[in-house]
Coordinates of C-alpha atoms in Angstrom, one line a residue:
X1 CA -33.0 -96.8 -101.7
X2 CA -30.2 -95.9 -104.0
X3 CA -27.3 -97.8 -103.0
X4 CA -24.6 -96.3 -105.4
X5 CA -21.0 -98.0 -105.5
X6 CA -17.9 -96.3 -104.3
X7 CA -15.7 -94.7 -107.3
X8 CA -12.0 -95.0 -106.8
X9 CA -8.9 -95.9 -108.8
X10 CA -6.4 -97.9 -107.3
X11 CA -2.7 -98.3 -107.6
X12 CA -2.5 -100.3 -110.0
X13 CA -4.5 -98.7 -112.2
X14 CA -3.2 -95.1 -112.3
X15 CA 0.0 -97.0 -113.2
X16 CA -0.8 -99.5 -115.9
X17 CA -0.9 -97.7 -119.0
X18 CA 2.7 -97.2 -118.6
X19 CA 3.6 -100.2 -117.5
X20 CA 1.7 -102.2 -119.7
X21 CA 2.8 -101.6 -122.7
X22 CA 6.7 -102.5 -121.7
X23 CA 5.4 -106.0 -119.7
X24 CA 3.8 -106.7 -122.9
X25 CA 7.2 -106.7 -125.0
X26 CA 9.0 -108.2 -122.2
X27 CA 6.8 -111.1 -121.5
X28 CA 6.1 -111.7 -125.2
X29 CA 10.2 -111.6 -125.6
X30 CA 10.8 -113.7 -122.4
X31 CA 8.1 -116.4 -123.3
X32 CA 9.1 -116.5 -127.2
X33 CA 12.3 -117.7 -126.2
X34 CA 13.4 -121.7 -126.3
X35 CA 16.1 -121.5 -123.7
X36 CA 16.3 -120.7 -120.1
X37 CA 16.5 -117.4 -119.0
X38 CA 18.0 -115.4 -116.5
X39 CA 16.5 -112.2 -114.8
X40 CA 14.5 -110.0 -112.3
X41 CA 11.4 -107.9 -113.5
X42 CA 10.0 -105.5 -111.3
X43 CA 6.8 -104.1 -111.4
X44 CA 6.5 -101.4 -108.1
X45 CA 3.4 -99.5 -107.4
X46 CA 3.5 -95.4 -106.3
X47 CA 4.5 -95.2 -103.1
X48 CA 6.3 -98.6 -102.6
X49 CA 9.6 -97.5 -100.7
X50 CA 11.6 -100.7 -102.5
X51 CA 10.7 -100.2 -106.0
X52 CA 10.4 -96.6 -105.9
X53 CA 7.0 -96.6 -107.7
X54 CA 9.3 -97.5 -111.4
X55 CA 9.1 -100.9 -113.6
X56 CA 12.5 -102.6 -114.4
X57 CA 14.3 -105.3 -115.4
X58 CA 17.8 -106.8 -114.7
X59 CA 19.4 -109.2 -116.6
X60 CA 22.5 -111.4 -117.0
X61 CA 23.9 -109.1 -120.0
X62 CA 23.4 -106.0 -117.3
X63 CA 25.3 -108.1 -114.1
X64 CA 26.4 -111.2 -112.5
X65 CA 23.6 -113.3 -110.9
X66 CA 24.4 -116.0 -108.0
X67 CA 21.5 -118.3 -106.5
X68 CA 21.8 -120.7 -103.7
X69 CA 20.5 -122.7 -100.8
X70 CA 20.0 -120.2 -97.8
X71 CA 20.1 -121.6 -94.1
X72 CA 16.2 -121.7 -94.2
X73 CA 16.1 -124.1 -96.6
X74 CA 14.8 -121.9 -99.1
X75 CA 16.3 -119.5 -102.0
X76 CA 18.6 -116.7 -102.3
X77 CA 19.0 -114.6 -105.6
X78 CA 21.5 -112.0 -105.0
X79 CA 21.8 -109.8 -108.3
X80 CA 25.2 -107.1 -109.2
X81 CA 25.1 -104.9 -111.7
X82 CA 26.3 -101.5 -110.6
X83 CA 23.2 -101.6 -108.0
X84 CA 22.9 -104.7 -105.6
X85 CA 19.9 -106.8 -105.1
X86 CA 18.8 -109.5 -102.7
X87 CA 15.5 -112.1 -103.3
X88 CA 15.3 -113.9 -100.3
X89 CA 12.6 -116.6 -100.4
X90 CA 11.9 -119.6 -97.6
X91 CA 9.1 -121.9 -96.7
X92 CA 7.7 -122.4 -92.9
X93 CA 9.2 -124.5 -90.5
X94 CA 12.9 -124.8 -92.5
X95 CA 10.9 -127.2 -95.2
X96 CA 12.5 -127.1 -98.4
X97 CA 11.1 -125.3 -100.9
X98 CA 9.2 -126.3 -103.8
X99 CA 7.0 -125.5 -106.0
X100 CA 3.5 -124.1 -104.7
X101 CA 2.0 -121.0 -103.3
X102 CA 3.4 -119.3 -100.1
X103 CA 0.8 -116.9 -98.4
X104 CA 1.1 -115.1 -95.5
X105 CA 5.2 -114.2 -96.0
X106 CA 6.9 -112.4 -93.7
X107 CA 10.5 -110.5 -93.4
X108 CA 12.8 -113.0 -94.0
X109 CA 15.1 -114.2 -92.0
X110 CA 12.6 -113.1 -88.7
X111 CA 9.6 -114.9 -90.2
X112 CA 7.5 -117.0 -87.3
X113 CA 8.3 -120.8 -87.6
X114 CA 5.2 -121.0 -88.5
X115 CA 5.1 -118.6 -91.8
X116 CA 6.9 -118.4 -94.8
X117 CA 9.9 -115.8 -95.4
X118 CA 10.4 -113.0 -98.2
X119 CA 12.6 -110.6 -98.4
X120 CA 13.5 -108.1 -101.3
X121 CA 15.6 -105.1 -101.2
X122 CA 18.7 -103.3 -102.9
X123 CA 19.7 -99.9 -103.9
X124 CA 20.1 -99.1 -100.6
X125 CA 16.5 -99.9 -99.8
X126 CA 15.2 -102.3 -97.5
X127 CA 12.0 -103.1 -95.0
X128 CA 12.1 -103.4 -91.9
X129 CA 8.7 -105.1 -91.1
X130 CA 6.7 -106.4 -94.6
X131 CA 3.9 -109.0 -95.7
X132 CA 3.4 -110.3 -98.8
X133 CA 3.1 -113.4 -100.7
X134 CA 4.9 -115.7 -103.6
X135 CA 4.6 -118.8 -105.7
X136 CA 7.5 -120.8 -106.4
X137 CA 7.1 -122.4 -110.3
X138 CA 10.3 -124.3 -110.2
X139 CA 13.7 -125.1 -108.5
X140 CA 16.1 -127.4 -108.9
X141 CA 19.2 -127.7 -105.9
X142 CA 22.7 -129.3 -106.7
X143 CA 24.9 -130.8 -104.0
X144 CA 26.3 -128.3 -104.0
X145 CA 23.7 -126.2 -102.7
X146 CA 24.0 -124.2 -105.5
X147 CA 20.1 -123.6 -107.9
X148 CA 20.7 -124.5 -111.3
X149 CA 16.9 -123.6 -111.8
X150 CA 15.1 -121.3 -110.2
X151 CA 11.3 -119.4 -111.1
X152 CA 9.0 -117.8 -108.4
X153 CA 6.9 -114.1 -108.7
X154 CA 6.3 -112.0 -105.7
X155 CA 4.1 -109.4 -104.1
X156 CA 5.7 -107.4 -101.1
X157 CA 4.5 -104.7 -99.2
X158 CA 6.5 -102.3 -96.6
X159 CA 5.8 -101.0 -93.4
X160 CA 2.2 -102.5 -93.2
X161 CA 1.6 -100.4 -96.0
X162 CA -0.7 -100.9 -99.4
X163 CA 1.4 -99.8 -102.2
X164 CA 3.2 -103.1 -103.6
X165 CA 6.5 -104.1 -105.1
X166 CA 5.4 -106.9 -108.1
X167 CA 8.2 -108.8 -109.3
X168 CA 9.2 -111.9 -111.4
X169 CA 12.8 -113.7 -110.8
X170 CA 14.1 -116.8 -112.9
X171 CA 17.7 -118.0 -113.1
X172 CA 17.9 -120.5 -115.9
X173 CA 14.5 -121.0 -116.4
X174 CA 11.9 -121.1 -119.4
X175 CA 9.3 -120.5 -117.0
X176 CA 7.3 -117.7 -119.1
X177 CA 5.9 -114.5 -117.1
X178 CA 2.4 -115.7 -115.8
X179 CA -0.7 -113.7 -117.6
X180 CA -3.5 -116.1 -117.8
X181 CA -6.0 -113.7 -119.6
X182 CA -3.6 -112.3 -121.7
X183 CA -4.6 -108.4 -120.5
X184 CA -0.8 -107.5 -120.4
X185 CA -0.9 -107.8 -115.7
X186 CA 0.9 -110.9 -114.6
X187 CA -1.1 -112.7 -112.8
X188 CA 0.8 -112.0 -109.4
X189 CA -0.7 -108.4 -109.4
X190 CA -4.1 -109.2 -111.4
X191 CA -7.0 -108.5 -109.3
X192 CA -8.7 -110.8 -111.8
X193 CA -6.2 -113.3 -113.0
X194 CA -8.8 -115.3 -114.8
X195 CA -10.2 -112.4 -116.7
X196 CA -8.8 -109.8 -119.1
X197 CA -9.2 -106.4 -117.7
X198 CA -6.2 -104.5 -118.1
X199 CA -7.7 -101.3 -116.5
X200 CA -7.4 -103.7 -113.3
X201 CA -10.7 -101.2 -112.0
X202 CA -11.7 -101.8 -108.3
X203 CA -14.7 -100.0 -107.7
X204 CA -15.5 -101.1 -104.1
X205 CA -11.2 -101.1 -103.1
X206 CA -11.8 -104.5 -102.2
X207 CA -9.0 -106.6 -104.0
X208 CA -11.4 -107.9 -106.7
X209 CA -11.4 -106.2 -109.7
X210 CA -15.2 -105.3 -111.3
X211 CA -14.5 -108.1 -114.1
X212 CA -14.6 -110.3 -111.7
X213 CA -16.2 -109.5 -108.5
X214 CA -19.8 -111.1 -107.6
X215 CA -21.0 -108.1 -105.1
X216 CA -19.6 -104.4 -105.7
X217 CA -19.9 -103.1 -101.8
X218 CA -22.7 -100.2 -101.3
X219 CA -22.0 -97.1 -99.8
X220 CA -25.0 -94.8 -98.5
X221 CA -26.4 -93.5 -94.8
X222 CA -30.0 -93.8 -94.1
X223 CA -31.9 -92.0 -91.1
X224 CA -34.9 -92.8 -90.0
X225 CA -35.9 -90.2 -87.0
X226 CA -39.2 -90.3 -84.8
X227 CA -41.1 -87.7 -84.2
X228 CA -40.1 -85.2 -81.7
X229 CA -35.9 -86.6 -82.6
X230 CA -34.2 -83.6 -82.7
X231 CA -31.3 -84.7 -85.0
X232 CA -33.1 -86.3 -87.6
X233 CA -36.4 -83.9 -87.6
X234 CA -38.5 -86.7 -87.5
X235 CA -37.6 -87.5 -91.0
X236 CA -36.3 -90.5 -93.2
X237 CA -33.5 -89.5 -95.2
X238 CA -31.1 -91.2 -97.4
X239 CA -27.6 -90.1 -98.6
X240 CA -25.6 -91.8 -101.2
X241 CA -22.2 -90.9 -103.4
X242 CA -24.5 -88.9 -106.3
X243 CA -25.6 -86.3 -103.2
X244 CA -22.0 -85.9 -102.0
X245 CA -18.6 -87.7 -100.8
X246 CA -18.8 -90.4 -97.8
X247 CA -15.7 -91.0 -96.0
X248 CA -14.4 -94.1 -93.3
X249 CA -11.5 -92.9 -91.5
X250 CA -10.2 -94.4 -88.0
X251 CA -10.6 -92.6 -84.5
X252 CA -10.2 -93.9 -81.1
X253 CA -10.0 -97.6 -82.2
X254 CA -13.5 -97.2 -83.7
X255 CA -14.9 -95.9 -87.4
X256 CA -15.5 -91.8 -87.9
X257 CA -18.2 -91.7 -91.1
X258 CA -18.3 -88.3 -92.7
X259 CA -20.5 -86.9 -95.6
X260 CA -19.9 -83.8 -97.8
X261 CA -22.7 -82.9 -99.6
X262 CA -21.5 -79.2 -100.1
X263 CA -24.0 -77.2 -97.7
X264 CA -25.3 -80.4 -96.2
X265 CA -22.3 -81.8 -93.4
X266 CA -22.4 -85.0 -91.4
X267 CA -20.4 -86.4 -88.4
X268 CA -21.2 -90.4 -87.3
X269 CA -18.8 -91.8 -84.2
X270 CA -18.5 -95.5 -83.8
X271 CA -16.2 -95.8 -81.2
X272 CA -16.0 -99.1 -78.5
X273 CA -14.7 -99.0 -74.9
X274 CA -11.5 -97.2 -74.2
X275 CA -8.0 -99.4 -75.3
X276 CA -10.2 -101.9 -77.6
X277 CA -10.6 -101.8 -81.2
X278 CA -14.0 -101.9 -82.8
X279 CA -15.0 -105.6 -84.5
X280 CA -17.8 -106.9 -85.3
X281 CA -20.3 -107.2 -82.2
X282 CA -23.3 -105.1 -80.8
X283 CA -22.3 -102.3 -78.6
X284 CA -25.0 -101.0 -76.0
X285 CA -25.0 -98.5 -73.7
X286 CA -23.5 -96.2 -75.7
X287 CA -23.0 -92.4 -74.4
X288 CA -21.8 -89.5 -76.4
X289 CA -18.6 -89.6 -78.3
X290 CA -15.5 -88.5 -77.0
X291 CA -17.3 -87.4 -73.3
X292 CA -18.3 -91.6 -72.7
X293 CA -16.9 -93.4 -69.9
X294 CA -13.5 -95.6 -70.4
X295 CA -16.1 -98.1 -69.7
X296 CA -18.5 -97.6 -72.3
X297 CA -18.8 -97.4 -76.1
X298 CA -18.9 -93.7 -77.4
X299 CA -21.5 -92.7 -80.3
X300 CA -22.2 -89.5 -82.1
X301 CA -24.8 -88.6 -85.0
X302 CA -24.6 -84.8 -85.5
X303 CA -25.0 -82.4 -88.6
X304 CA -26.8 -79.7 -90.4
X305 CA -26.2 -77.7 -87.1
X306 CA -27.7 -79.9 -84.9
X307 CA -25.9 -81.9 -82.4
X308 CA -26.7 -83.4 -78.6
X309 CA -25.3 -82.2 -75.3
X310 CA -25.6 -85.7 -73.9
X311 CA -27.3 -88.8 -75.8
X312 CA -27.5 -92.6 -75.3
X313 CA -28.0 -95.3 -77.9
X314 CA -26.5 -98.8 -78.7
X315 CA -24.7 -99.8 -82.5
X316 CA -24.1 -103.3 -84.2
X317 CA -21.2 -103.5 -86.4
X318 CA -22.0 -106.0 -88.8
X319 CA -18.7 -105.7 -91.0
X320 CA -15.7 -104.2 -90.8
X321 CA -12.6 -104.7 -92.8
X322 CA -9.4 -102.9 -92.6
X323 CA -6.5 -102.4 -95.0
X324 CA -3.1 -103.1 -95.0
X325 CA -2.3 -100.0 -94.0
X326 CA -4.9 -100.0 -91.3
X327 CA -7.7 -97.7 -93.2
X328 CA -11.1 -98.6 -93.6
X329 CA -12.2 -100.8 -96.4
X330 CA -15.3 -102.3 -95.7
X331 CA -17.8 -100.8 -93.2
X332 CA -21.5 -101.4 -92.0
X333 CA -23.2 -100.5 -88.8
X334 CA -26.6 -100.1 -87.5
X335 CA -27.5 -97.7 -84.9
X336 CA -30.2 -96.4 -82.4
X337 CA -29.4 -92.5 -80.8
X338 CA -31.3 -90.3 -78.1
X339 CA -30.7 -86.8 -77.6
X340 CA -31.1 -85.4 -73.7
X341 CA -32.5 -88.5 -72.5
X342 CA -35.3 -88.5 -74.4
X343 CA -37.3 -91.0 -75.7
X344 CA -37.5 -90.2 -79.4
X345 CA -34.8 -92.2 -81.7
X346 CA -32.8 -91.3 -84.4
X347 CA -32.5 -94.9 -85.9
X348 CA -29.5 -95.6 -88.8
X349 CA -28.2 -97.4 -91.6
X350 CA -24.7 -96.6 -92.8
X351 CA -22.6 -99.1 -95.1
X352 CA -19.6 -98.1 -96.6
X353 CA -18.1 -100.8 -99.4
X354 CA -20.4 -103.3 -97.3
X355 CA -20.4 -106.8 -99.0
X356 CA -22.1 -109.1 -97.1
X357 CA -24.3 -106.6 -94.9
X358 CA -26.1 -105.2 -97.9
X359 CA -29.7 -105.9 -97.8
X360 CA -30.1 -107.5 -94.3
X361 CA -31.3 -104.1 -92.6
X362 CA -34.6 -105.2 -93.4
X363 CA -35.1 -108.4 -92.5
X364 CA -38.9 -108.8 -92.3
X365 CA -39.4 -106.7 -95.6
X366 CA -42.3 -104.6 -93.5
X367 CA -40.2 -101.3 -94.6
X368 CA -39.4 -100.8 -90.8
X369 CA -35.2 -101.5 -90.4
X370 CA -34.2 -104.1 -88.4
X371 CA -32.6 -101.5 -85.5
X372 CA -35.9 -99.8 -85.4
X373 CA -38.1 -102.9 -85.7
X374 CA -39.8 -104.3 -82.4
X375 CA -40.6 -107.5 -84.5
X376 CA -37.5 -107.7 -86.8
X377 CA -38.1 -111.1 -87.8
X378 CA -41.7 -111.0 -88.2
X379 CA -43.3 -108.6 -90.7
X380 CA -45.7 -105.9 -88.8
X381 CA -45.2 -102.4 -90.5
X382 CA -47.9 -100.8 -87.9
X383 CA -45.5 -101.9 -84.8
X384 CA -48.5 -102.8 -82.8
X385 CA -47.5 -102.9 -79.2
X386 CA -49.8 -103.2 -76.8
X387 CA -48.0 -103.3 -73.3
X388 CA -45.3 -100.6 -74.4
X389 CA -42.4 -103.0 -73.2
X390 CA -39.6 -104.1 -76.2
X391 CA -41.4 -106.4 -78.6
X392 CA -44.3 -106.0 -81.1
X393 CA -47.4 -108.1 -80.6
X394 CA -46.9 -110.0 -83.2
X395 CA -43.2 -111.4 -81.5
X396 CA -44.0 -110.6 -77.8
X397 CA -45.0 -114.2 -76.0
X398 CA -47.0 -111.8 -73.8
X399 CA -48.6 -109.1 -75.5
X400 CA -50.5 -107.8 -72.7
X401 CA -47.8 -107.5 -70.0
X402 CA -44.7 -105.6 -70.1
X403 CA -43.2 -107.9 -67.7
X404 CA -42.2 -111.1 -69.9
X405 CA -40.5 -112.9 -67.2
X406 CA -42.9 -111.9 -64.3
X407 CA -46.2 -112.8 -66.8
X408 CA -43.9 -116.0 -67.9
X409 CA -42.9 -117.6 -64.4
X410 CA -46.8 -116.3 -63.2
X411 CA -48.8 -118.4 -65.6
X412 CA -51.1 -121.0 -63.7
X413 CA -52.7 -122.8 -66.7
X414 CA -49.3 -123.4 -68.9
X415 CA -46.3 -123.5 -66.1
X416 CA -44.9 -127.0 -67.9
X417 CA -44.5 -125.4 -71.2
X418 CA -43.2 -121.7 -69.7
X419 CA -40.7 -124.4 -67.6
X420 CA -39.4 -125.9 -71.0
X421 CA -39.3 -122.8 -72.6
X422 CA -37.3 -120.8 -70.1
X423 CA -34.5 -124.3 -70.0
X424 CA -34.6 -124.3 -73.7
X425 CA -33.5 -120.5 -73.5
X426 CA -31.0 -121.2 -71.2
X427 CA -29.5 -124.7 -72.7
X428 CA -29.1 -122.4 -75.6
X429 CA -27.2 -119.7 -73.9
X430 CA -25.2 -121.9 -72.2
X431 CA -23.8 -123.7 -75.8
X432 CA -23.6 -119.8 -76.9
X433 CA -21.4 -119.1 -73.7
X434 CA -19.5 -122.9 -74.4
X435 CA -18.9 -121.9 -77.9
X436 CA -17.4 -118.2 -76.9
X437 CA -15.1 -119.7 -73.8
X438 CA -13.3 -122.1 -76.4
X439 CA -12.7 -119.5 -79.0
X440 CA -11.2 -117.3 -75.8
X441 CA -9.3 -120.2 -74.7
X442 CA -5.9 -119.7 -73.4
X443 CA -4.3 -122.6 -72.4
X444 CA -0.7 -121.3 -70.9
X445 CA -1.6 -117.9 -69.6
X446 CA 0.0 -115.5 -71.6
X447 CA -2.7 -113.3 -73.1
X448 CA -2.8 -114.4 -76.7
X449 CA -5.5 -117.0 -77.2
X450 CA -4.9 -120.3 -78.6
X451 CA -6.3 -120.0 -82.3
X452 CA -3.3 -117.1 -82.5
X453 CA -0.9 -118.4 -80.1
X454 CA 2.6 -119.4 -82.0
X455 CA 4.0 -121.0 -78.7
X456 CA 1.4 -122.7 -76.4
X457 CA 3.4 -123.6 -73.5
X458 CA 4.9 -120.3 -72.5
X459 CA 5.9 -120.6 -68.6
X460 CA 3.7 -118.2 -67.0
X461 CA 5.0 -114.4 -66.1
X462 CA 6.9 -114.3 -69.3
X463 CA 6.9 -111.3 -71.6
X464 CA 5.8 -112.6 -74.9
X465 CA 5.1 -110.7 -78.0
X466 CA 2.2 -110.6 -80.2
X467 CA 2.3 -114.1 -81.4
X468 CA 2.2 -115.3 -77.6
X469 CA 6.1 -116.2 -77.8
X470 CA 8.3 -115.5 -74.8
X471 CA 12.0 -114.5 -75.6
X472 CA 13.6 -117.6 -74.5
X473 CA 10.5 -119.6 -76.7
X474 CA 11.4 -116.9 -79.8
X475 CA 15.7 -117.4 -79.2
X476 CA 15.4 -121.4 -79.5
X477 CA 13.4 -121.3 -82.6
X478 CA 16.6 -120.3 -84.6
X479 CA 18.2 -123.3 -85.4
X480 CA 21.8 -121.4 -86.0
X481 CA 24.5 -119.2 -85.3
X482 CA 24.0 -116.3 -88.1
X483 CA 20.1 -116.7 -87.8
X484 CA 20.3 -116.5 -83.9
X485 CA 22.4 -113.3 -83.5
X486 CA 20.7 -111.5 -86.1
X487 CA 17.2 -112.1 -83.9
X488 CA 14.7 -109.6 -83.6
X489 CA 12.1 -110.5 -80.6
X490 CA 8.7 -109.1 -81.2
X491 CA 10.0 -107.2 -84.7
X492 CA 10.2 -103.7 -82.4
X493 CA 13.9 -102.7 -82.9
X494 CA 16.4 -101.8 -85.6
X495 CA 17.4 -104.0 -88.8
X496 CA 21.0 -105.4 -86.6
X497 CA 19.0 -105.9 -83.4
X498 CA 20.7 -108.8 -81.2
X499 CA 17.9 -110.2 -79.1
X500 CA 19.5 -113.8 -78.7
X501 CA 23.4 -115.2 -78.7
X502 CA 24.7 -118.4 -79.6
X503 CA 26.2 -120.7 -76.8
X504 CA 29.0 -122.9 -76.7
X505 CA 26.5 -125.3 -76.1
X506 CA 24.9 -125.1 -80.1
X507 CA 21.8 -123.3 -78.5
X508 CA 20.2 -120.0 -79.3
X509 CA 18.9 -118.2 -75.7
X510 CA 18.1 -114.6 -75.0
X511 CA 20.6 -112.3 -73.9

């Protein structure tokens, strides 16, 4: 099987030889300088609604720069020069900020308690919801409050959305531009930081760049149809990127797979029960996509002109892996499909970008794939099965009865064993169930399970948002006035939203 890798260009990319050239004098003019430094270098990707897709730099002969202690504990770098900018950068928690990576940033000042805070905008521009990241190289406070020092780069992105605004900010610092490898991308927006690449390529979209990525993700569909299938003709067939274009996009929650191969069109449906989104699990019971029951998982395999009325069929999404912007990255699924109600299969392979799902459709290496194989841990390529029930001979405890359970619980000569077995089985089921029940946990009540829940005593019947915090939990997290009435409960309203008011008493509670 041909598994070809996906060819695409990313941002950064169909940017770089215009922007590389100017970071290279910059940086090399920043760094070949003996005293500290004061600026703001931008580096904004197409499509970024703060940067406006440009690359620029502000400096102290351009405007007046002011940095200080903000009520977070963190840093504020507020820039005028004709156009105004604001760098707003805190740690989680109100700890001061020092040097060291921050992760997992969100809009400052309406960050969780429990994430770091960023927040860039100017010109007019602004985000109302971001992400993003930053890494804090030095800062010095003065009693002041005041920073006499200050060097952190950033990467923020708007909205949920992919395209990012890169940036470097120092106030009197010698702190050079990182570029480890020397390829002309600081190292904030290097998808391989380590190693020069300075066409920053990203063949499989998944943040690694080919210099420096173990596994490039395969992207192909293979069908293997029985006799008497009327989708797949009773053929094998494989499709990869050199026969057409193959497409993820999102529908219903689930995964809609299409390939373009000129005369040659294909639809594939992966769609899980109605008002859940798809993740990784095995989905049975399927019924035809979008005619299935609330209740049930909808599938659809159709193309060339051939399609079913009504079908049934089960899937198993190994991986999946969305974008920031909520598009398909990485993809691969395995699939069984009757047409009518019949009992011939149209059995499926499809990875798109798939990293760690690869080569496992094949377990046994007997050339039958594991969706298809009665035995797929045991190697048996003739798929001898003698009593017609679920499992090859070669797996099936009982080869001559259909009836495991019956043939298992009816054995004279070997009950003891058959006994042990069966508790075995179900000791095993039962630490499977054990195991499930304490990553569902939820200790107070409030619909967000513990390993995401922000606030874990939320008085039950409260309203809480998606980090399982009630308003009243939310309100007297903000530890003052101008934090407090500037508060946006679950991040749904406008930029001047009041969700919370300060009391005479010192205390933030909702409204």
């Amino acid at each position: 099987m041909n598994n070809n890798n996906l060819a695409k260009t990313s941002f950064r990319s169909r940017v770089i030889q215009y922007t590389r050239i100017l970071f290279l004098l910059f940086s090399g003019a920043m760094s070949g300088m003996a005293s500290a430094d004061t600026f703001i270098f931008f580096d904004s990707d197409a499509g970024d609604y703060i940067g406006n897709g440009v690359t620029q730099t502000l400096t102290d002969s351009s405007g007046i720069f002011a940095a200080s202690k903000n009520y977070d504990n963190g840093v504020t770098v507020n820039y005028n020069g004709g156009s105004y900018w604001t760098l707003d950068f805190a740690a989680a928690g109100n700890q001061l900020l020092s040097p060291g990576a921050y992760e997992g940033a969100t809009r400052f000042p309406f960050q969780s308690p429990l994430a770091a805070g960023l927040s860039v905008y100017g010109a007019g521009r602004g985000c109302n919801t971001l992400t993003g990241r930053f890494y804090v190289h030095e800062v010095t406070y003065e009693a002041d409050n005041s920073i006499s020092a200050f060097a952190a780069d950033f990467e923020q992105h708007c909205e949920g959305g992919v395209p990012a605004l890169y940036g470097v900010v120092r106030v009197n610092s010698s702190v050079p531009i990182p570029d480890s490898d020397g390829d002309g991308v600081m190292d904030i927006a290097d998808n391989c930081p380590a190693i020069a690449n300075p066409d920053q390529t990203d063949t499989d979209g998944d943040g690694l760049g080919n210099s420096c990525d173990p596994v490039q993700g395969s992207t192909f569909i293979f069908f293997d149809s029985e006799p008497g299938d009327y989708i797949g003709g009773g053929q094998q067939r494989t499709f990869t990127l050199d026969d057409g274009t193959i497409t993820a996009s999102r529908s219903s929650g689930g995964v809609s797979m299409r390939f373009n191969g000129g005369s040659n069109w294909w639809y594939l449906d992966f769609v899980p029960p109605a008002g859940q989104e798809l993740k990784v699990d095995s989905y049975e019971d399927a019924a035809r996509y979008p005619f299935q029951s609330p209740t049930q998982p909808g599938l659809d395999v159709s193309g060339s002109g051939r399609g079913c009325n009504t079908l049934s069929g089960r899937f198993d999404v190994l991986e999946l892996q969305l974008n920031p912007d909520g598009s398909v990255r990485n993809f691969a699924v395995d699939f069984e499909q009757h047409c009518e109600g019949g009992d011939p299969a149209l059995f499926g392979v499809v990875r798109f970008n798939s990293e760690t799902a690869l080569n496992n459709f094949d377990m046994d290496g007997d050339g039958i794939i594991n969706v298809a194989d009665n035995c797929p841990e045991d190697h048996n390529p003739l798929q001898a099965n003698v009593d017609g029930d679920e499992f090859g001979d070669v797996c099936d405890p009982f080869p001559s009865d259909e009836n495991n359970l019956g043939a298992c619980l009816g054995v004279v000569g070997d009950q003891s064993s058959s006994i042990d077995r069966l508790t075995d089985d179900l000791g095993q089921l039962q630490n499977q169930l054990d195991i499930l029940n304490d990553r569902l946990a939820d200790s107070d009540g409030d619909g967000t399970i513990d390993s995401y829940d922000t606030c874990g005593a939320t008085i039950a019947g409260e309203s809480t948002d998606h980090s399982g915090c009630s308003a009243s939990q939310y309100c007297a997290s903000m530890a003052n006035r101008r934090l407090c009435e500037n508060a946006d409960w679950n991040n749904d309203e406008p930029v001047n939203a009041r969700d919370c008011r300060w009391t005479g008493r010192a205390s933030c509670i909702p409204r």
